[in-house]
JSON list of C-alpha atoms in Angstrom, two decimals:
[
{"chain": "A", "resi": 1136, "resn": "MET", "atom": "CA", "xyz": [11.36, -25.68, 53.41]},
{"chain": "A", "resi": 1137, "resn": "ALA", "atom": "CA", "xyz": [13.52, -22.91, 52.04]},
{"chain": "A", "resi": 1138, "resn": "ALA", "atom": "CA", "xyz": [13.91, -24.82, 48.77]},
{"chain": "A", "resi": 1139, "resn": "SER", "atom": "CA", "xyz": [10.17, -25.20, 48.41]},
{"chain": "A", "resi": 1140, "resn": "ARG", "atom": "CA", "xyz": [9.68, -21.43, 48.83]},
{"chain": "A", "resi": 1141, "resn": "ARG", "atom": "CA", "xyz": [12.24, -20.68, 46.12]},
{"chain": "A", "resi": 1142, "resn": "ARG", "atom": "CA", "xyz": [10.52, -22.93, 43.62]},
{"chain": "A", "resi": 1143, "resn": "PRO", "atom": "CA", "xyz": [7.25, -20.92, 43.53]},
{"chain": "A", "resi": 1144, "resn": "ARG", "atom": "CA", "xyz": [9.24, -17.68, 43.26]},
{"chain": "A", "resi": 1145, "resn": "ARG", "atom": "CA", "xyz": [11.34, -19.09, 40.45]},
{"chain": "A", "resi": 1146, "resn": "ILE", "atom": "CA", "xyz": [8.23, -20.35, 38.65]},
{"chain": "A", "resi": 1147, "resn": "THR", "atom": "CA", "xyz": [6.60, -16.96, 39.12]},
{"chain": "A", "resi": 1148, "resn": "ALA", "atom": "CA", "xyz": [9.69, -15.20, 37.79]},
{"chain": "A", "resi": 1149, "resn": "VAL", "atom": "CA", "xyz": [9.87, -17.49, 34.74]},
{"chain": "A", "resi": 1150, "resn": "ALA", "atom": "CA", "xyz": [6.15, -17.08, 34.11]},
{"chain": "A", "resi": 1151, "resn": "ALA", "atom": "CA", "xyz": [6.50, -13.29, 34.34]},
{"chain": "A", "resi": 1152, "resn": "ALA", "atom": "CA", "xyz": [9.42, -13.34, 31.91]},
{"chain": "A", "resi": 1153, "resn": "VAL", "atom": "CA", "xyz": [7.49, -15.50, 29.43]},
{"chain": "A", "resi": 1154, "resn": "ALA", "atom": "CA", "xyz": [4.46, -13.22, 29.73]},
{"chain": "A", "resi": 1155, "resn": "ALA", "atom": "CA", "xyz": [6.63, -10.15, 29.14]},
{"chain": "A", "resi": 1156, "resn": "VAL", "atom": "CA", "xyz": [8.16, -11.68, 26.01]},
{"chain": "A", "resi": 1157, "resn": "ALA", "atom": "CA", "xyz": [4.73, -12.70, 24.72]},
{"chain": "A", "resi": 1158, "resn": "LEU", "atom": "CA", "xyz": [3.32, -9.23, 25.40]},
{"chain": "A", "resi": 1159, "resn": "THR", "atom": "CA", "xyz": [6.25, -7.55, 23.69]},
{"chain": "A", "resi": 1160, "resn": "ALA", "atom": "CA", "xyz": [5.93, -9.83, 20.67]},
{"chain": "A", "resi": 1161, "resn": "GLY", "atom": "CA", "xyz": [2.20, -9.12, 20.48]},
{"chain": "A", "resi": 1162, "resn": "LEU", "atom": "CA", "xyz": [2.74, -5.38, 20.65]},
{"chain": "A", "resi": 1163, "resn": "THR", "atom": "CA", "xyz": [5.47, -5.51, 18.04]},
{"chain": "A", "resi": 1164, "resn": "THR", "atom": "CA", "xyz": [3.26, -7.51, 15.70]},
{"chain": "A", "resi": 1165, "resn": "GLY", "atom": "CA", "xyz": [0.40, -5.10, 16.31]},
{"chain": "A", "resi": 1166, "resn": "CYS", "atom": "CA", "xyz": [2.61, -2.12, 15.59]},
{"chain": "A", "resi": 1167, "resn": "ASP", "atom": "CA", "xyz": [3.86, -3.72, 12.38]},
{"chain": "A", "resi": 1168, "resn": "ALA", "atom": "CA", "xyz": [0.27, -4.18, 11.23]},
{"chain": "A", "resi": 1169, "resn": "VAL", "atom": "CA", "xyz": [-0.57, -0.57, 12.09]},
{"chain": "A", "resi": 1170, "resn": "ASN", "atom": "CA", "xyz": [2.56, 0.69, 10.33]},
{"chain": "A", "resi": 1171, "resn": "LYS", "atom": "CA", "xyz": [1.71, -1.33, 7.21]},
{"chain": "A", "resi": 1172, "resn": "ALA", "atom": "CA", "xyz": [-1.82, 0.03, 7.22]},
{"chain": "A", "resi": 1173, "resn": "LEU", "atom": "CA", "xyz": [-0.55, 3.60, 7.57]},
{"chain": "A", "resi": 1174, "resn": "ASP", "atom": "CA", "xyz": [1.95, 3.04, 4.76]},
{"chain": "A", "resi": 1175, "resn": "CYS", "atom": "CA", "xyz": [-0.87, 1.71, 2.60]},
{"chain": "A", "resi": 1176, "resn": "VAL", "atom": "CA", "xyz": [-3.12, 4.69, 3.35]},
{"chain": "A", "resi": 1177, "resn": "GLN", "atom": "CA", "xyz": [-0.31, 7.20, 2.74]},
{"chain": "A", "resi": 1178, "resn": "THR", "atom": "CA", "xyz": [0.71, 5.55, -0.52]},
{"chain": "A", "resi": 1179, "resn": "ALA", "atom": "CA", "xyz": [-2.92, 5.26, -1.67]},
{"chain": "A", "resi": 1180, "resn": "ASP", "atom": "CA", "xyz": [-3.28, 8.98, -0.98]},
{"chain": "A", "resi": 1181, "resn": "THR", "atom": "CA", "xyz": [-0.17, 9.65, -3.05]},
{"chain": "A", "resi": 1182, "resn": "ILE", "atom": "CA", "xyz": [-1.58, 7.50, -5.85]},
{"chain": "A", "resi": 1183, "resn": "ALA", "atom": "CA", "xyz": [-4.82, 9.48, -5.69]},
{"chain": "A", "resi": 1184, "resn": "ASP", "atom": "CA", "xyz": [-2.77, 12.63, -6.24]},
{"chain": "A", "resi": 1185, "resn": "SER", "atom": "CA", "xyz": [-1.01, 10.94, -9.17]},
{"chain": "A", "resi": 1186, "resn": "VAL", "atom": "CA", "xyz": [-4.38, 9.96, -10.65]},
{"chain": "A", "resi": 1187, "resn": "THR", "atom": "CA", "xyz": [-5.47, 13.59, -10.40]},
{"chain": "A", "resi": 1188, "resn": "ASP", "atom": "CA", "xyz": [-2.25, 14.56, -12.19]},
{"chain": "A", "resi": 1189, "resn": "LEU", "atom": "CA", "xyz": [-3.02, 11.92, -14.83]},
{"chain": "A", "resi": 1190, "resn": "GLN", "atom": "CA", "xyz": [-6.51, 13.34, -15.37]},
{"chain": "A", "resi": 1191, "resn": "GLN", "atom": "CA", "xyz": [-5.08, 16.82, -15.85]},
{"chain": "A", "resi": 1192, "resn": "ALA", "atom": "CA", "xyz": [-2.31, 15.51, -18.10]},
{"chain": "A", "resi": 1193, "resn": "VAL", "atom": "CA", "xyz": [-4.79, 13.71, -20.34]},
{"chain": "A", "resi": 1194, "resn": "GLU", "atom": "CA", "xyz": [-6.93, 16.85, -20.54]},
{"chain": "A", "resi": 1195, "resn": "ASN", "atom": "CA", "xyz": [-3.85, 18.86, -21.57]},
{"chain": "A", "resi": 1196, "resn": "ALA", "atom": "CA", "xyz": [-2.11, 16.15, -23.63]},
{"chain": "A", "resi": 1197, "resn": "SER", "atom": "CA", "xyz": [-1.89, 18.34, -26.70]},
{"chain": "A", "resi": 1198, "resn": "ASN", "atom": "CA", "xyz": [0.17, 20.90, -24.73]},
{"chain": "A", "resi": 1199, "resn": "ASP", "atom": "CA", "xyz": [2.57, 18.46, -23.04]},
{"chain": "A", "resi": 1200, "resn": "PRO", "atom": "CA", "xyz": [2.24, 14.74, -23.80]},
{"chain": "A", "resi": 1201, "resn": "THR", "atom": "CA", "xyz": [5.12, 13.84, -21.45]},
{"chain": "A", "resi": 1202, "resn": "ARG", "atom": "CA", "xyz": [3.02, 14.74, -18.40]},
{"chain": "A", "resi": 1203, "resn": "THR", "atom": "CA", "xyz": [0.82, 11.71, -19.02]},
{"chain": "A", "resi": 1204, "resn": "ASP", "atom": "CA", "xyz": [3.83, 9.38, -18.97]},
{"chain": "A", "resi": 1205, "resn": "ASP", "atom": "CA", "xyz": [5.16, 11.09, -15.84]},
{"chain": "A", "resi": 1206, "resn": "ALA", "atom": "CA", "xyz": [1.83, 10.62, -14.05]},
{"chain": "A", "resi": 1207, "resn": "LEU", "atom": "CA", "xyz": [1.68, 6.94, -15.07]},
{"chain": "A", "resi": 1208, "resn": "ASP", "atom": "CA", "xyz": [5.28, 6.45, -13.92]},
{"chain": "A", "resi": 1209, "resn": "SER", "atom": "CA", "xyz": [4.42, 8.00, -10.56]},
{"chain": "A", "resi": 1210, "resn": "ILE", "atom": "CA", "xyz": [1.47, 5.64, -10.10]},
{"chain": "A", "resi": 1211, "resn": "ASP", "atom": "CA", "xyz": [3.64, 2.62, -11.02]},
{"chain": "A", "resi": 1212, "resn": "LYS", "atom": "CA", "xyz": [6.34, 3.64, -8.55]},
{"chain": "A", "resi": 1213, "resn": "ASN", "atom": "CA", "xyz": [3.85, 4.00, -5.71]},
{"chain": "A", "resi": 1214, "resn": "LEU", "atom": "CA", "xyz": [2.19, 0.70, -6.55]},
{"chain": "A", "resi": 1215, "resn": "ASP", "atom": "CA", "xyz": [5.56, -1.01, -6.23]},
{"chain": "A", "resi": 1216, "resn": "THR", "atom": "CA", "xyz": [5.89, 0.56, -2.79]},
{"chain": "A", "resi": 1217, "resn": "ILE", "atom": "CA", "xyz": [2.55, -0.83, -1.61]},
{"chain": "A", "resi": 1218, "resn": "GLY", "atom": "CA", "xyz": [3.14, -4.23, -3.17]},
{"chain": "A", "resi": 1219, "resn": "ASP", "atom": "CA", "xyz": [6.49, -4.58, -1.42]},
{"chain": "A", "resi": 1220, "resn": "LYS", "atom": "CA", "xyz": [5.06, -3.76, 2.01]},
{"chain": "A", "resi": 1221, "resn": "THR", "atom": "CA", "xyz": [2.00, -5.98, 2.26]},
{"chain": "A", "resi": 1222, "resn": "ASP", "atom": "CA", "xyz": [0.89, -9.56, 2.08]},
{"chain": "A", "resi": 1223, "resn": "ASN", "atom": "CA", "xyz": [-2.80, -8.62, 2.30]},
{"chain": "A", "resi": 1224, "resn": "VAL", "atom": "CA", "xyz": [-4.74, -10.40, -0.46]},
{"chain": "A", "resi": 1225, "resn": "ASP", "atom": "CA", "xyz": [-7.25, -7.58, -1.00]},
{"chain": "A", "resi": 1226, "resn": "ILE", "atom": "CA", "xyz": [-4.54, -4.92, -1.22]},
{"chain": "A", "resi": 1227, "resn": "ASN", "atom": "CA", "xyz": [-2.47, -7.04, -3.62]},
{"chain": "A", "resi": 1228, "resn": "LYS", "atom": "CA", "xyz": [-5.52, -7.58, -5.85]},
{"chain": "A", "resi": 1229, "resn": "ALA", "atom": "CA", "xyz": [-6.26, -3.84, -5.87]},
{"chain": "A", "resi": 1230, "resn": "VAL", "atom": "CA", "xyz": [-2.60, -3.14, -6.72]},
{"chain": "A", "resi": 1231, "resn": "ASP", "atom": "CA", "xyz": [-2.71, -5.70, -9.55]},
{"chain": "A", "resi": 1232, "resn": "ASP", "atom": "CA", "xyz": [-5.93, -4.21, -10.92]},
{"chain": "A", "resi": 1233, "resn": "LEU", "atom": "CA", "xyz": [-4.47, -0.71, -10.86]},
{"chain": "A", "resi": 1234, "resn": "GLN", "atom": "CA", "xyz": [-1.26, -1.90, -12.53]},
{"chain": "A", "resi": 1235, "resn": "LYS", "atom": "CA", "xyz": [-3.32, -3.49, -15.29]},
{"chain": "A", "resi": 1236, "resn": "ALA", "atom": "CA", "xyz": [-5.36, -0.31, -15.74]},
{"chain": "A", "resi": 1237, "resn": "VAL", "atom": "CA", "xyz": [-2.16, 1.76, -15.98]},
{"chain": "A", "resi": 1238, "resn": "GLY", "atom": "CA", "xyz": [-0.79, -0.71, -18.53]},
{"chain": "A", "resi": 1239, "resn": "ASP", "atom": "CA", "xyz": [-3.98, -0.43, -20.58]},
{"chain": "A", "resi": 1240, "resn": "VAL", "atom": "CA", "xyz": [-3.71, 3.37, -20.65]},
{"chain": "A", "resi": 1241, "resn": "ARG", "atom": "CA", "xyz": [-0.06, 3.10, -21.69]},
{"chain": "A", "resi": 1242, "resn": "ASP", "atom": "CA", "xyz": [-1.10, 0.75, -24.53]},
{"chain": "A", "resi": 1243, "resn": "ASP", "atom": "CA", "xyz": [-3.81, 3.18, -25.65]},
{"chain": "A", "resi": 1244, "resn": "ILE", "atom": "CA", "xyz": [-1.25, 5.99, -25.77]},
{"chain": "A", "resi": 1245, "resn": "LYS", "atom": "CA", "xyz": [1.23, 3.85, -27.72]},
{"chain": "A", "resi": 1246, "resn": "ASN", "atom": "CA", "xyz": [-1.56, 3.07, -30.18]},
{"chain": "A", "resi": 1247, "resn": "GLY", "atom": "CA", "xyz": [-2.04, 6.79, -30.84]},
{"chain": "A", "resi": 1248, "resn": "ASP", "atom": "CA", "xyz": [-4.88, 7.68, -28.47]},
{"chain": "A", "resi": 1249, "resn": "GLU", "atom": "CA", "xyz": [-4.02, 11.18, -27.30]},
{"chain": "A", "resi": 1250, "resn": "THR", "atom": "CA", "xyz": [-6.90, 11.29, -24.81]},
{"chain": "A", "resi": 1251, "resn": "PRO", "atom": "CA", "xyz": [-7.24, 7.74, -23.46]},
{"chain": "A", "resi": 1252, "resn": "ASP", "atom": "CA", "xyz": [-10.10, 6.72, -21.21]},
{"chain": "A", "resi": 1253, "resn": "ILE", "atom": "CA", "xyz": [-8.63, 6.61, -17.72]},
{"chain": "A", "resi": 1254, "resn": "SER", "atom": "CA", "xyz": [-11.81, 5.60, -15.91]},
{"chain": "A", "resi": 1255, "resn": "SER", "atom": "CA", "xyz": [-10.35, 2.14, -15.23]},
{"chain": "A", "resi": 1256, "resn": "VAL", "atom": "CA", "xyz": [-7.41, 3.83, -13.48]},
{"chain": "A", "resi": 1257, "resn": "THR", "atom": "CA", "xyz": [-9.63, 6.06, -11.37]},
{"chain": "A", "resi": 1258, "resn": "ASP", "atom": "CA", "xyz": [-11.91, 3.12, -10.49]},
{"chain": "A", "resi": 1259, "resn": "ALA", "atom": "CA", "xyz": [-8.96, 0.90, -9.51]},
{"chain": "A", "resi": 1260, "resn": "ALA", "atom": "CA", "xyz": [-7.38, 3.71, -7.48]},
{"chain": "A", "resi": 1261, "resn": "GLY", "atom": "CA", "xyz": [-10.67, 4.16, -5.65]},
{"chain": "A", "resi": 1262, "resn": "GLU", "atom": "CA", "xyz": [-10.77, 0.46, -4.85]},
{"chain": "A", "resi": 1263, "resn": "LEU", "atom": "CA", "xyz": [-7.20, 0.58, -3.55]},
{"chain": "A", "resi": 1264, "resn": "THR", "atom": "CA", "xyz": [-8.13, 3.49, -1.30]},
{"chain": "A", "resi": 1265, "resn": "LYS", "atom": "CA", "xyz": [-11.09, 1.47, 0.05]},
{"chain": "A", "resi": 1266, "resn": "VAL", "atom": "CA", "xyz": [-9.00, -1.59, 0.92]},
{"chain": "A", "resi": 1267, "resn": "CYS", "atom": "CA", "xyz": [-6.24, 0.52, 2.47]},
{"chain": "A", "resi": 1268, "resn": "THR", "atom": "CA", "xyz": [-8.61, 2.44, 4.70]},
{"chain": "A", "resi": 1269, "resn": "PRO", "atom": "CA", "xyz": [-9.12, 0.67, 8.02]}
]
């Protein structure tokens, strides 16, 4: 009879251990998702600041044309950060759209447009903020 009492205890102990591992794995996965979302929100906020800098740089392009390039570089850098940290389809599409918009503005500048239309950048940045916000 002593052996039969040990079996339920052993099964209970194994079941508890499996449950603890499963719970820990679930919490870790949940935390990873939360951390990714926070990273996305923080980076989207930084990109919004860079877009504001871009708007000001375009307005003052005649005074300092390098500010526009600096603002575009900042946006690109932050987009790389988001792209590296997520596998979310909506976020990746928003990142791709914003990268394209930044590329279009760069092309406009290379083609001599001193005050390029940056509405595509602001629109794409707004969309990125939407998909990053939980």
